[in-house]
mmCIF file of C-alpha atoms and ligand atoms in Angstrom:
data_model
loop_
_atom_site.group_PDB
_atom_site.id
_atom_site.type_symbol
_atom_site.label_atom_id
_atom_site.label_comp_id
_atom_site.label_asym_id
_atom_site.label_seq_id
_atom_site.Cartn_x
_atom_site.Cartn_y
_atom_site.Cartn_z
ATOM 1 C CA MET A 1 -3.024 -24.136 -42.316
ATOM 2 C CA ILE A 2 -6.055 -25.278 -39.795
ATOM 3 C CA TYR A 3 -3.638 -28.164 -38.218
ATOM 4 C CA SER A 4 -0.777 -25.845 -37.746
ATOM 5 C CA ASN A 5 -1.382 -25.721 -34.190
ATOM 6 C CA LEU A 6 -2.813 -29.202 -33.655
ATOM 7 C CA ILE A 7 0.759 -30.728 -35.738
ATOM 8 C CA GLU A 8 3.146 -28.669 -33.580
ATOM 9 C CA TYR A 9 1.857 -30.170 -30.729
ATOM 10 C CA LEU A 10 1.405 -33.283 -31.537
ATOM 11 C CA GLU A 11 5.309 -32.921 -32.834
ATOM 12 C CA SER A 12 6.301 -31.777 -29.404
ATOM 13 C CA VAL A 13 4.643 -35.102 -27.698
ATOM 14 C CA ARG A 14 5.802 -37.339 -30.435
ATOM 15 C CA CYS A 15 2.599 -38.166 -30.987
ATOM 16 C CA ARG A 16 1.885 -40.414 -34.130
ATOM 17 C CA TYR A 17 -0.442 -38.640 -36.625
ATOM 18 C CA LEU A 18 -1.301 -38.915 -40.399
ATOM 19 C CA LEU A 19 -3.030 -36.375 -42.885
ATOM 20 C CA ASN A 20 -5.210 -37.239 -45.597
ATOM 21 C CA GLU A 21 -5.060 -40.935 -44.129
ATOM 22 C CA PRO A 22 -7.870 -42.662 -46.393
ATOM 23 C CA LEU A 23 -10.202 -44.277 -43.263
ATOM 24 C CA LYS A 24 -11.273 -47.362 -45.614
ATOM 25 C CA LYS A 25 -7.822 -48.449 -44.111
ATOM 26 C CA HIS A 26 -9.654 -48.135 -40.469
ATOM 27 C CA THR A 27 -12.728 -49.817 -41.084
ATOM 28 C CA THR A 28 -13.803 -53.421 -41.388
ATOM 29 C CA MET A 29 -16.385 -52.755 -44.251
ATOM 30 C CA LYS A 30 -13.117 -51.284 -46.145
ATOM 31 C CA VAL A 31 -14.907 -48.483 -47.511
ATOM 32 C CA GLY A 32 -14.372 -44.400 -46.703
ATOM 33 C CA GLY A 33 -12.591 -41.367 -47.796
ATOM 34 C CA PRO A 34 -9.869 -39.474 -46.166
ATOM 35 C CA ALA A 35 -9.967 -38.058 -42.951
ATOM 36 C CA ASP A 36 -7.631 -34.392 -42.472
ATOM 37 C CA ILE A 37 -5.768 -35.963 -39.507
ATOM 38 C CA TYR A 38 -5.742 -39.379 -37.761
ATOM 39 C CA VAL A 39 -4.310 -39.418 -34.492
ATOM 40 C CA GLU A 40 -3.260 -42.282 -32.374
ATOM 41 C CA ALA A 41 -3.409 -41.052 -28.715
ATOM 42 C CA ARG A 42 -1.144 -43.114 -26.428
ATOM 43 C CA SER A 43 -1.817 -41.085 -22.917
ATOM 44 C CA ALA A 44 -4.442 -39.285 -21.298
ATOM 45 C CA GLU A 45 -2.075 -36.126 -21.209
ATOM 46 C CA VAL A 46 -1.901 -36.148 -24.672
ATOM 47 C CA LEU A 47 -5.731 -36.988 -25.174
ATOM 48 C CA VAL A 48 -6.854 -33.799 -23.203
ATOM 49 C CA GLY A 49 -3.661 -32.000 -25.178
ATOM 50 C CA ILE A 50 -5.600 -32.765 -28.599
ATOM 51 C CA LEU A 51 -8.963 -31.986 -27.064
ATOM 52 C CA SER A 52 -8.123 -28.553 -25.599
ATOM 53 C CA ILE A 53 -6.787 -27.593 -29.025
ATOM 54 C CA ALA A 54 -9.611 -28.888 -30.723
ATOM 55 C CA LYS A 55 -11.755 -27.046 -28.616
ATOM 56 C CA LYS A 56 -9.937 -23.939 -28.998
ATOM 57 C CA GLU A 57 -9.639 -23.633 -33.041
ATOM 58 C CA ASP A 58 -13.177 -25.198 -33.575
ATOM 59 C CA ILE A 59 -12.065 -28.450 -34.913
ATOM 60 C CA PRO A 60 -14.474 -31.458 -35.162
ATOM 61 C CA ILE A 61 -13.257 -34.626 -33.516
ATOM 62 C CA PHE A 62 -14.181 -38.288 -33.976
ATOM 63 C CA LEU A 63 -13.314 -41.165 -31.750
ATOM 64 C CA ILE A 64 -12.627 -44.362 -33.923
ATOM 65 C CA GLY A 65 -12.018 -47.855 -32.308
ATOM 66 C CA ASN A 66 -11.804 -50.686 -34.464
ATOM 67 C CA GLY A 67 -14.018 -49.606 -37.362
ATOM 68 C CA SER A 68 -15.830 -52.588 -36.819
ATOM 69 C CA ASN A 69 -19.535 -50.881 -37.002
ATOM 70 C CA LEU A 70 -19.105 -47.871 -39.225
ATOM 71 C CA LEU A 71 -19.741 -46.815 -42.532
ATOM 72 C CA VAL A 72 -17.655 -43.715 -43.576
ATOM 73 C CA SER A 73 -18.624 -41.391 -46.575
ATOM 74 C CA ASP A 74 -16.917 -41.742 -49.388
ATOM 75 C CA TYR A 75 -15.696 -38.113 -49.087
ATOM 76 C CA GLY A 76 -13.954 -38.505 -45.616
ATOM 77 C CA PHE A 77 -14.276 -36.437 -42.429
ATOM 78 C CA ARG A 78 -13.188 -33.208 -42.212
ATOM 79 C CA GLY A 79 -11.576 -32.534 -38.886
ATOM 80 C CA ILE A 80 -9.613 -35.335 -36.507
ATOM 81 C CA ILE A 81 -10.129 -39.059 -36.147
ATOM 82 C CA VAL A 82 -8.712 -39.886 -32.608
ATOM 83 C CA LYS A 83 -7.643 -44.250 -31.645
ATOM 84 C CA LEU A 84 -6.882 -44.689 -28.451
ATOM 85 C CA GLU A 85 -3.824 -46.616 -28.355
ATOM 86 C CA GLY A 86 -1.010 -47.175 -25.800
ATOM 87 C CA ASP A 87 -1.675 -46.566 -22.002
ATOM 88 C CA PHE A 88 -5.546 -46.790 -23.704
ATOM 89 C CA SER A 89 -5.412 -50.302 -24.467
ATOM 90 C CA LYS A 90 -4.217 -51.930 -20.754
ATOM 91 C CA ILE A 91 -5.906 -54.939 -19.276
ATOM 92 C CA TYR A 92 -5.207 -55.918 -15.841
ATOM 93 C CA ILE A 93 -6.847 -57.848 -12.791
ATOM 94 C CA LYS A 94 -8.509 -54.935 -10.415
ATOM 95 C CA SER A 95 -9.659 -57.002 -7.823
ATOM 96 C CA ASP A 96 -10.659 -60.970 -7.945
ATOM 97 C CA ASP A 97 -13.459 -60.565 -9.633
ATOM 98 C CA VAL A 98 -13.382 -56.919 -11.459
ATOM 99 C CA ILE A 99 -10.721 -56.456 -14.562
ATOM 100 C CA SER A 100 -9.806 -53.298 -15.879
ATOM 101 C CA CYS A 101 -9.646 -52.387 -19.399
ATOM 102 C CA GLY A 102 -8.755 -49.051 -21.599
ATOM 103 C CA PRO A 103 -11.107 -48.300 -24.757
ATOM 104 C CA GLY A 104 -8.467 -49.289 -27.109
ATOM 105 C CA ALA A 105 -7.902 -52.795 -26.242
ATOM 106 C CA LYS A 106 -9.508 -55.318 -28.226
ATOM 107 C CA LEU A 107 -12.569 -56.875 -27.172
ATOM 108 C CA ILE A 108 -11.151 -60.030 -28.176
ATOM 109 C CA ASP A 109 -7.967 -59.623 -26.123
ATOM 110 C CA LEU A 110 -10.443 -58.928 -22.835
ATOM 111 C CA CYS A 111 -12.128 -62.212 -23.593
ATOM 112 C CA LYS A 112 -8.969 -63.922 -23.523
ATOM 113 C CA PHE A 113 -7.615 -62.445 -20.716
ATOM 114 C CA ALA A 114 -10.707 -62.965 -18.990
ATOM 115 C CA LEU A 115 -10.462 -67.008 -19.790
ATOM 116 C CA GLU A 116 -6.922 -67.169 -18.553
ATOM 117 C CA ASN A 117 -7.899 -65.436 -14.968
ATOM 118 C CA SER A 118 -11.034 -68.182 -15.036
ATOM 119 C CA LEU A 119 -13.140 -65.327 -14.992
ATOM 120 C CA SER A 120 -16.708 -66.234 -16.624
ATOM 121 C CA GLY A 121 -19.249 -63.655 -18.288
ATOM 122 C CA LEU A 122 -17.440 -62.365 -21.397
ATOM 123 C CA GLU A 123 -17.937 -65.472 -23.211
ATOM 124 C CA PHE A 124 -20.922 -64.057 -25.298
ATOM 125 C CA ALA A 125 -18.646 -61.409 -26.910
ATOM 126 C CA TYR A 126 -15.354 -63.637 -28.147
ATOM 127 C CA GLY A 127 -15.112 -63.035 -31.759
ATOM 128 C CA ILE A 128 -16.953 -59.368 -32.184
ATOM 129 C CA PRO A 129 -14.538 -57.389 -33.369
ATOM 130 C CA GLY A 130 -14.518 -54.412 -31.742
ATOM 131 C CA SER A 131 -12.635 -52.109 -29.346
ATOM 132 C CA CYS A 132 -13.560 -52.202 -25.383
ATOM 133 C CA GLY A 133 -14.639 -48.491 -26.163
ATOM 134 C CA GLY A 134 -16.727 -48.977 -29.149
ATOM 135 C CA ALA A 135 -18.247 -52.311 -27.631
ATOM 136 C CA VAL A 136 -19.474 -50.047 -24.577
ATOM 137 C CA TYR A 137 -20.857 -47.260 -26.473
ATOM 138 C CA MET A 138 -22.619 -49.602 -28.850
ATOM 139 C CA ASN A 139 -23.776 -52.030 -26.110
ATOM 140 C CA ALA A 140 -22.450 -54.871 -27.958
ATOM 141 C CA GLY A 141 -24.420 -57.974 -27.805
ATOM 142 C CA ALA A 142 -24.455 -61.557 -28.847
ATOM 143 C CA TYR A 143 -25.772 -65.303 -28.157
ATOM 144 C CA GLY A 144 -28.083 -63.982 -25.537
ATOM 145 C CA GLY A 145 -25.743 -61.824 -23.574
ATOM 146 C CA GLU A 146 -24.681 -57.784 -23.679
ATOM 147 C CA ILE A 147 -21.808 -55.557 -22.561
ATOM 148 C CA LYS A 148 -24.189 -53.727 -19.964
ATOM 149 C CA ASN A 149 -24.796 -56.878 -18.176
ATOM 150 C CA VAL A 150 -21.107 -56.942 -17.038
ATOM 151 C CA ILE A 151 -20.267 -53.216 -16.374
ATOM 152 C CA LYS A 152 -19.311 -52.221 -13.453
ATOM 153 C CA LYS A 153 -17.972 -48.559 -14.023
ATOM 154 C CA VAL A 154 -17.004 -46.560 -16.993
ATOM 155 C CA GLU A 155 -14.221 -43.544 -16.725
ATOM 156 C CA CYS A 156 -14.756 -40.883 -19.402
ATOM 157 C CA ILE A 157 -13.700 -37.356 -20.174
ATOM 158 C CA ASN A 158 -15.783 -34.833 -22.117
ATOM 159 C CA TYR A 159 -14.496 -32.810 -24.951
ATOM 160 C CA ASP A 160 -14.070 -29.925 -22.706
ATOM 161 C CA SER A 161 -11.713 -32.309 -20.585
ATOM 162 C CA LYS A 162 -13.777 -32.873 -17.500
ATOM 163 C CA LYS A 163 -13.590 -36.412 -16.236
ATOM 164 C CA LYS A 164 -16.661 -38.146 -14.933
ATOM 165 C CA ILE A 165 -17.239 -41.878 -13.481
ATOM 166 C CA MET A 166 -20.418 -43.755 -14.279
ATOM 167 C CA LEU A 167 -21.972 -46.806 -12.918
ATOM 168 C CA ARG A 168 -23.657 -49.217 -15.109
ATOM 169 C CA ASP A 169 -27.116 -47.708 -14.239
ATOM 170 C CA ASP A 170 -25.673 -44.384 -15.358
ATOM 171 C CA CYS A 171 -24.733 -45.512 -18.867
ATOM 172 C CA LYS A 172 -28.373 -45.802 -19.801
ATOM 173 C CA PHE A 173 -27.645 -49.250 -22.056
ATOM 174 C CA GLU A 174 -30.202 -49.766 -24.559
ATOM 175 C CA TYR A 175 -30.237 -52.263 -27.671
ATOM 176 C CA ARG A 176 -26.678 -51.408 -29.220
ATOM 177 C CA LYS A 177 -26.975 -48.164 -28.068
ATOM 178 C CA SER A 178 -25.901 -46.763 -24.186
ATOM 179 C CA LEU A 179 -25.920 -42.667 -23.302
ATOM 180 C CA PHE A 180 -22.342 -42.363 -24.985
ATOM 181 C CA SER A 181 -24.226 -42.505 -28.102
ATOM 182 C CA SER A 182 -26.269 -39.349 -27.541
ATOM 183 C CA GLU A 183 -23.735 -37.000 -25.389
ATOM 184 C CA LYS A 184 -20.382 -36.316 -26.333
ATOM 185 C CA ILE A 185 -18.256 -38.302 -23.735
ATOM 186 C CA ILE A 186 -15.322 -40.324 -24.730
ATOM 187 C CA ILE A 187 -14.943 -43.601 -22.584
ATOM 188 C CA THR A 188 -11.134 -43.419 -20.843
ATOM 189 C CA ASN A 189 -11.412 -46.672 -19.023
ATOM 190 C CA VAL A 190 -14.078 -49.604 -18.005
ATOM 191 C CA GLU A 191 -14.613 -52.391 -15.420
ATOM 192 C CA PHE A 192 -16.041 -55.448 -15.813
ATOM 193 C CA THR A 193 -17.469 -57.535 -13.013
ATOM 194 C CA LEU A 194 -17.150 -61.064 -13.681
ATOM 195 C CA HIS A 195 -17.268 -64.405 -12.160
ATOM 196 C CA LYS A 196 -14.831 -66.684 -11.285
ATOM 197 C CA SER A 197 -15.581 -70.368 -12.787
ATOM 198 C CA ARG A 198 -13.299 -73.116 -14.329
ATOM 199 C CA PHE A 199 -11.264 -72.593 -17.132
ATOM 200 C CA GLU A 200 -12.613 -75.478 -18.887
ATOM 201 C CA THR A 201 -15.911 -74.538 -18.806
ATOM 202 C CA ILE A 202 -15.420 -70.693 -20.186
ATOM 203 C CA LYS A 203 -13.261 -72.170 -23.084
ATOM 204 C CA GLU A 204 -15.859 -74.637 -23.711
ATOM 205 C CA LYS A 205 -18.358 -71.438 -24.097
ATOM 206 C CA MET A 206 -16.229 -69.570 -26.319
ATOM 207 C CA ASP A 207 -15.220 -72.024 -28.637
ATOM 208 C CA ALA A 208 -18.686 -72.743 -29.435
ATOM 209 C CA ILE A 209 -19.319 -69.223 -29.856
ATOM 210 C CA MET A 210 -16.609 -68.771 -32.509
ATOM 211 C CA ALA A 211 -17.738 -72.109 -34.097
ATOM 212 C CA LYS A 212 -21.381 -70.550 -34.408
ATOM 213 C CA ARG A 213 -19.824 -67.046 -35.661
ATOM 214 C CA VAL A 214 -17.664 -69.011 -38.296
ATOM 215 C CA SER A 215 -20.382 -71.099 -39.420
ATOM 216 C CA LYS A 216 -22.560 -68.449 -39.821
ATOM 217 C CA GLN A 217 -21.257 -65.155 -40.533
ATOM 218 C CA PRO A 218 -19.056 -64.238 -43.688
ATOM 219 C CA LEU A 219 -16.119 -63.789 -42.422
ATOM 220 C CA ASP A 220 -13.917 -64.010 -45.627
ATOM 221 C CA PHE A 221 -14.754 -60.734 -46.946
ATOM 222 C CA PRO A 222 -15.017 -56.894 -45.294
ATOM 223 C CA SER A 223 -18.048 -55.779 -43.391
ATOM 224 C CA ALA A 224 -19.423 -54.104 -40.503
ATOM 225 C CA GLY A 225 -21.258 -57.183 -38.958
ATOM 226 C CA SER A 226 -25.178 -56.985 -39.356
ATOM 227 C CA MET A 227 -26.230 -54.524 -41.551
ATOM 228 C CA PHE A 228 -29.381 -53.815 -39.639
ATOM 229 C CA LYS A 229 -30.884 -54.022 -35.888
ATOM 230 C CA ARG A 230 -33.027 -56.810 -35.233
ATOM 231 C CA PRO A 231 -36.983 -55.401 -35.069
ATOM 232 C CA LYS A 232 -38.835 -57.135 -32.424
ATOM 233 C CA GLY A 233 -40.083 -60.259 -33.515
ATOM 234 C CA TYR A 234 -38.606 -60.896 -37.064
ATOM 235 C CA TYR A 235 -35.178 -61.977 -38.218
ATOM 236 C CA VAL A 236 -33.600 -60.058 -40.605
ATOM 237 C CA GLY A 237 -31.492 -61.903 -43.038
ATOM 238 C CA PRO A 238 -34.652 -64.577 -43.804
ATOM 239 C CA MET A 239 -36.344 -61.577 -44.983
ATOM 240 C CA ILE A 240 -33.935 -60.275 -46.733
ATOM 241 C CA GLU A 241 -33.967 -63.614 -48.323
ATOM 242 C CA LYS A 242 -37.431 -63.906 -48.863
ATOM 243 C CA CYS A 243 -37.042 -60.743 -50.994
ATOM 244 C CA GLY A 244 -35.017 -62.356 -53.012
ATOM 245 C CA LEU A 245 -31.820 -60.007 -52.126
ATOM 246 C CA LYS A 246 -29.277 -62.460 -51.335
ATOM 247 C CA GLY A 247 -26.500 -62.499 -53.458
ATOM 248 C CA PHE A 248 -27.563 -59.095 -55.074
ATOM 249 C CA SER A 249 -25.420 -56.317 -55.565
ATOM 250 C CA ILE A 250 -24.962 -52.601 -56.497
ATOM 251 C CA GLY A 251 -21.394 -52.219 -57.763
ATOM 252 C CA GLY A 252 -19.026 -53.377 -55.089
ATOM 253 C CA ALA A 253 -21.492 -54.027 -52.249
ATOM 254 C CA LYS A 254 -23.561 -57.694 -52.270
ATOM 255 C CA VAL A 255 -25.927 -58.999 -49.693
ATOM 256 C CA SER A 256 -23.481 -62.021 -48.422
ATOM 257 C CA GLU A 257 -24.787 -65.415 -50.170
ATOM 258 C CA LYS A 258 -24.078 -66.970 -46.227
ATOM 259 C CA HIS A 259 -25.799 -64.315 -44.314
ATOM 260 C CA ALA A 260 -28.288 -62.345 -45.810
ATOM 261 C CA GLY A 261 -28.293 -59.906 -42.585
ATOM 262 C CA PHE A 262 -24.754 -58.971 -44.056
ATOM 263 C CA VAL A 263 -23.627 -56.443 -46.458
ATOM 264 C CA VAL A 264 -20.139 -57.280 -47.592
ATOM 265 C CA ASN A 265 -17.902 -55.185 -49.649
ATOM 266 C CA LYS A 266 -16.784 -58.172 -52.805
ATOM 267 C CA GLY A 267 -13.758 -56.281 -53.704
ATOM 268 C CA ASN A 268 -13.826 -51.777 -54.626
ATOM 269 C CA ALA A 269 -16.943 -50.977 -52.925
ATOM 270 C CA THR A 270 -17.650 -47.598 -52.301
ATOM 271 C CA CYS A 271 -19.726 -46.109 -49.289
ATOM 272 C CA LYS A 272 -22.294 -44.836 -52.051
ATOM 273 C CA ASP A 273 -22.691 -48.280 -53.013
ATOM 274 C CA VAL A 274 -23.321 -49.550 -49.408
ATOM 275 C CA LEU A 275 -25.946 -47.122 -49.018
ATOM 276 C CA ASP A 276 -27.559 -47.682 -52.184
ATOM 277 C CA LEU A 277 -28.268 -51.250 -51.690
ATOM 278 C CA VAL A 278 -28.937 -50.770 -47.940
ATOM 279 C CA LYS A 279 -32.020 -48.530 -49.576
ATOM 280 C CA LYS A 280 -32.574 -51.045 -51.801
ATOM 281 C CA ILE A 281 -32.990 -53.744 -49.274
ATOM 282 C CA LYS A 282 -35.044 -51.338 -46.809
ATOM 283 C CA SER A 283 -37.587 -50.806 -49.410
ATOM 284 C CA ASP A 284 -38.027 -54.394 -50.324
ATOM 285 C CA VAL A 285 -38.548 -55.518 -46.715
ATOM 286 C CA LYS A 286 -41.011 -52.574 -46.090
ATOM 287 C CA SER A 287 -43.013 -53.260 -49.286
ATOM 288 C CA LYS A 288 -43.066 -57.147 -48.399
ATOM 289 C CA PHE A 289 -43.245 -57.206 -44.734
ATOM 290 C CA GLY A 290 -44.675 -53.683 -43.864
ATOM 291 C CA VAL A 291 -41.247 -53.730 -41.441
ATOM 292 C CA ASN A 292 -38.595 -50.643 -41.202
ATOM 293 C CA LEU A 293 -35.466 -51.787 -40.838
ATOM 294 C CA GLU A 294 -33.086 -49.234 -39.357
ATOM 295 C CA MET A 295 -29.067 -49.625 -40.331
ATOM 296 C CA GLU A 296 -26.969 -50.869 -37.163
ATOM 297 C CA PRO A 297 -23.314 -49.151 -38.370
ATOM 298 C CA LEU A 298 -22.983 -45.521 -37.766
ATOM 299 C CA PHE A 299 -22.643 -43.427 -40.846
ATOM 300 C CA LEU A 300 -19.577 -40.820 -40.488
ATOM 301 C CA SER A 301 -19.613 -37.908 -42.811
ATOM 302 C CA SER A 302 -18.353 -34.338 -42.204
HETATM 303 C C1 LIG B 401 -18.108 -59.690 -38.724
HETATM 304 C C2 LIG B 401 -18.830 -59.109 -37.580
HETATM 305 C C3 LIG B 401 -18.938 -59.435 -36.542
HETATM 306 C C4 LIG B 401 -19.815 -58.458 -35.740
HETATM 307 N N1 LIG B 401 -20.553 -59.015 -34.633
HETATM 308 C C5 LIG B 401 -21.184 -58.100 -33.653
HETATM 309 C C6 LIG B 401 -22.163 -59.114 -32.600
HETATM 310 O O1 LIG B 401 -22.192 -60.099 -32.620
HETATM 311 N N2 LIG B 401 -22.642 -58.415 -31.906
HETATM 312 C C7 LIG B 401 -22.359 -56.793 -31.952
HETATM 313 O O2 LIG B 401 -22.719 -56.226 -31.131
HETATM 314 N N3 LIG B 401 -21.940 -56.599 -33.229
HETATM 315 C C8 LIG B 401 -21.145 -56.999 -33.781
HETATM 316 N N4 LIG B 401 -20.681 -56.470 -34.701
HETATM 317 C C9 LIG B 401 -20.032 -54.447 -34.664
HETATM 318 C C10 LIG B 401 -19.386 -54.233 -34.042
HETATM 319 O O3 LIG B 401 -18.251 -55.309 -33.548
HETATM 320 C C11 LIG B 401 -19.495 -53.679 -32.515
HETATM 321 O O4 LIG B 401 -20.532 -52.581 -32.631
HETATM 322 C C12 LIG B 401 -18.554 -53.440 -31.735
HETATM 323 O O5 LIG B 401 -19.125 -53.091 -30.402
HETATM 324 C C13 LIG B 401 -17.969 -51.572 -32.416
HETATM 325 O O6 LIG B 401 -16.760 -51.541 -32.003
HETATM 326 P P1 LIG B 401 -15.607 -51.088 -32.660
HETATM 327 O O7 LIG B 401 -14.224 -50.462 -31.520
HETATM 328 O O8 LIG B 401 -15.076 -51.430 -34.058
HETATM 329 O O9 LIG B 401 -16.337 -49.377 -32.684
HETATM 330 P P2 LIG B 401 -15.874 -48.224 -34.204
HETATM 331 O O10 LIG B 401 -17.183 -48.652 -35.335
HETATM 332 O O11 LIG B 401 -14.851 -48.065 -34.338
HETATM 333 O O12 LIG B 401 -17.044 -47.037 -33.040
HETATM 334 C C14 LIG B 401 -18.421 -47.281 -32.762
HETATM 335 C C15 LIG B 401 -18.923 -46.245 -32.165
HETATM 336 O O13 LIG B 401 -18.021 -46.200 -30.829
HETATM 337 C C16 LIG B 401 -17.481 -44.924 -30.595
HETATM 338 N N5 LIG B 401 -16.433 -45.073 -30.086
HETATM 339 C C17 LIG B 401 -15.250 -45.835 -30.052
HETATM 340 N N6 LIG B 401 -14.769 -45.951 -29.253
HETATM 341 C C18 LIG B 401 -15.091 -45.296 -28.048
HETATM 342 C C19 LIG B 401 -14.823 -44.219 -27.021
HETATM 343 N N7 LIG B 401 -13.439 -44.884 -26.548
HETATM 344 N N8 LIG B 401 -15.252 -42.986 -26.322
HETATM 345 C C20 LIG B 401 -16.255 -42.859 -27.159
HETATM 346 N N9 LIG B 401 -16.823 -43.199 -27.888
HETATM 347 C C21 LIG B 401 -16.538 -44.546 -28.528
HETATM 348 C C22 LIG B 401 -17.304 -44.387 -31.877
HETATM 349 O O14 LIG B 401 -17.090 -42.872 -31.918
HETATM 350 C C23 LIG B 401 -18.140 -44.716 -32.523
HETATM 351 O O15 LIG B 401 -19.382 -43.790 -32.618
HETATM 352 C C24 LIG B 401 -19.856 -57.223 -36.069
HETATM 353 C C25 LIG B 401 -18.758 -56.592 -36.855
HETATM 354 C C26 LIG B 401 -18.714 -57.342 -37.958
HETATM 355 C C27 LIG B 401 -17.941 -56.587 -38.979
#
């Protein structure tokens, strides 16, 4: 069996793994077929162990964060899905205004930790349902803020298990992308530089941002957030609405009635339903406005 050495290793280090694990369980869109093997790496040693077996045996690897920006094929993934947990989820104060955060930590927990320590700078990210690693990879942003603005440095490891430290400018952050999107590098730790402020002021900002999210976004349905990147000079939701597509559905995938920039899973959507709906939206928006929409969630298939 192709995974026998890996499984032997995972059992020897008591690392949790699941075979043929449906990825719909690990994405906020709730679509996606099975991964051959889904592994929860809880320490740097185990991650290096997995990487070296995968390299030796030429097995594809994919790092998953919170699966909130992923559209996974109905056929799933032939290879190893690695989720970083345990040591990789730690958050602590490194120095006065610097927080150290593992990539597996939830962004929401990082924001709350910053608040508890009266550190300002991450309020914009409150409510983004990703992991810290996924947020850095995507250069997540909202309400005028972007992750890149608070990054001090990122520790990473490549697929040959070579470690590297990158400062903010090395990360080549752009709108919803970074160096990590184009090179096979795993983020293993992140340091954020914030600034001291009043607890109440930070909390007010966070509460206001959360209230905006709750009032504008269809949070009661599974989704992958905004389905399209924002083209310069245009608003996606109103364009889709003007095409008459609000509430339009294909199979189980539907253009949200609350926010037309979101495609939601109204029940049993397949990845194909979502992709077919995306195709229809892109085509209608192109015909009516001459604008090419680009999908924001990443598509994973083998
Ligand atoms: C309701 C909703 C609202 C949202 N609102 C926003 C918003 O306001 N702003 C915004 O920017 N996004 C938003 N998103 C999208 C999403 O939450 C962000 O893009 C988030 O940063 C993705 O993080 P994740 O951990 O879920 O990444 P995943 O979806 O799991 O993965 C995304 C990419 O990151 C890579 N990755 C993850 N961890 C690592 C690591 N340690 N090392 C290397 N690569 C890694 C993965 O391989 C993948 O390529 C929203 C999504 C939803 C569902």
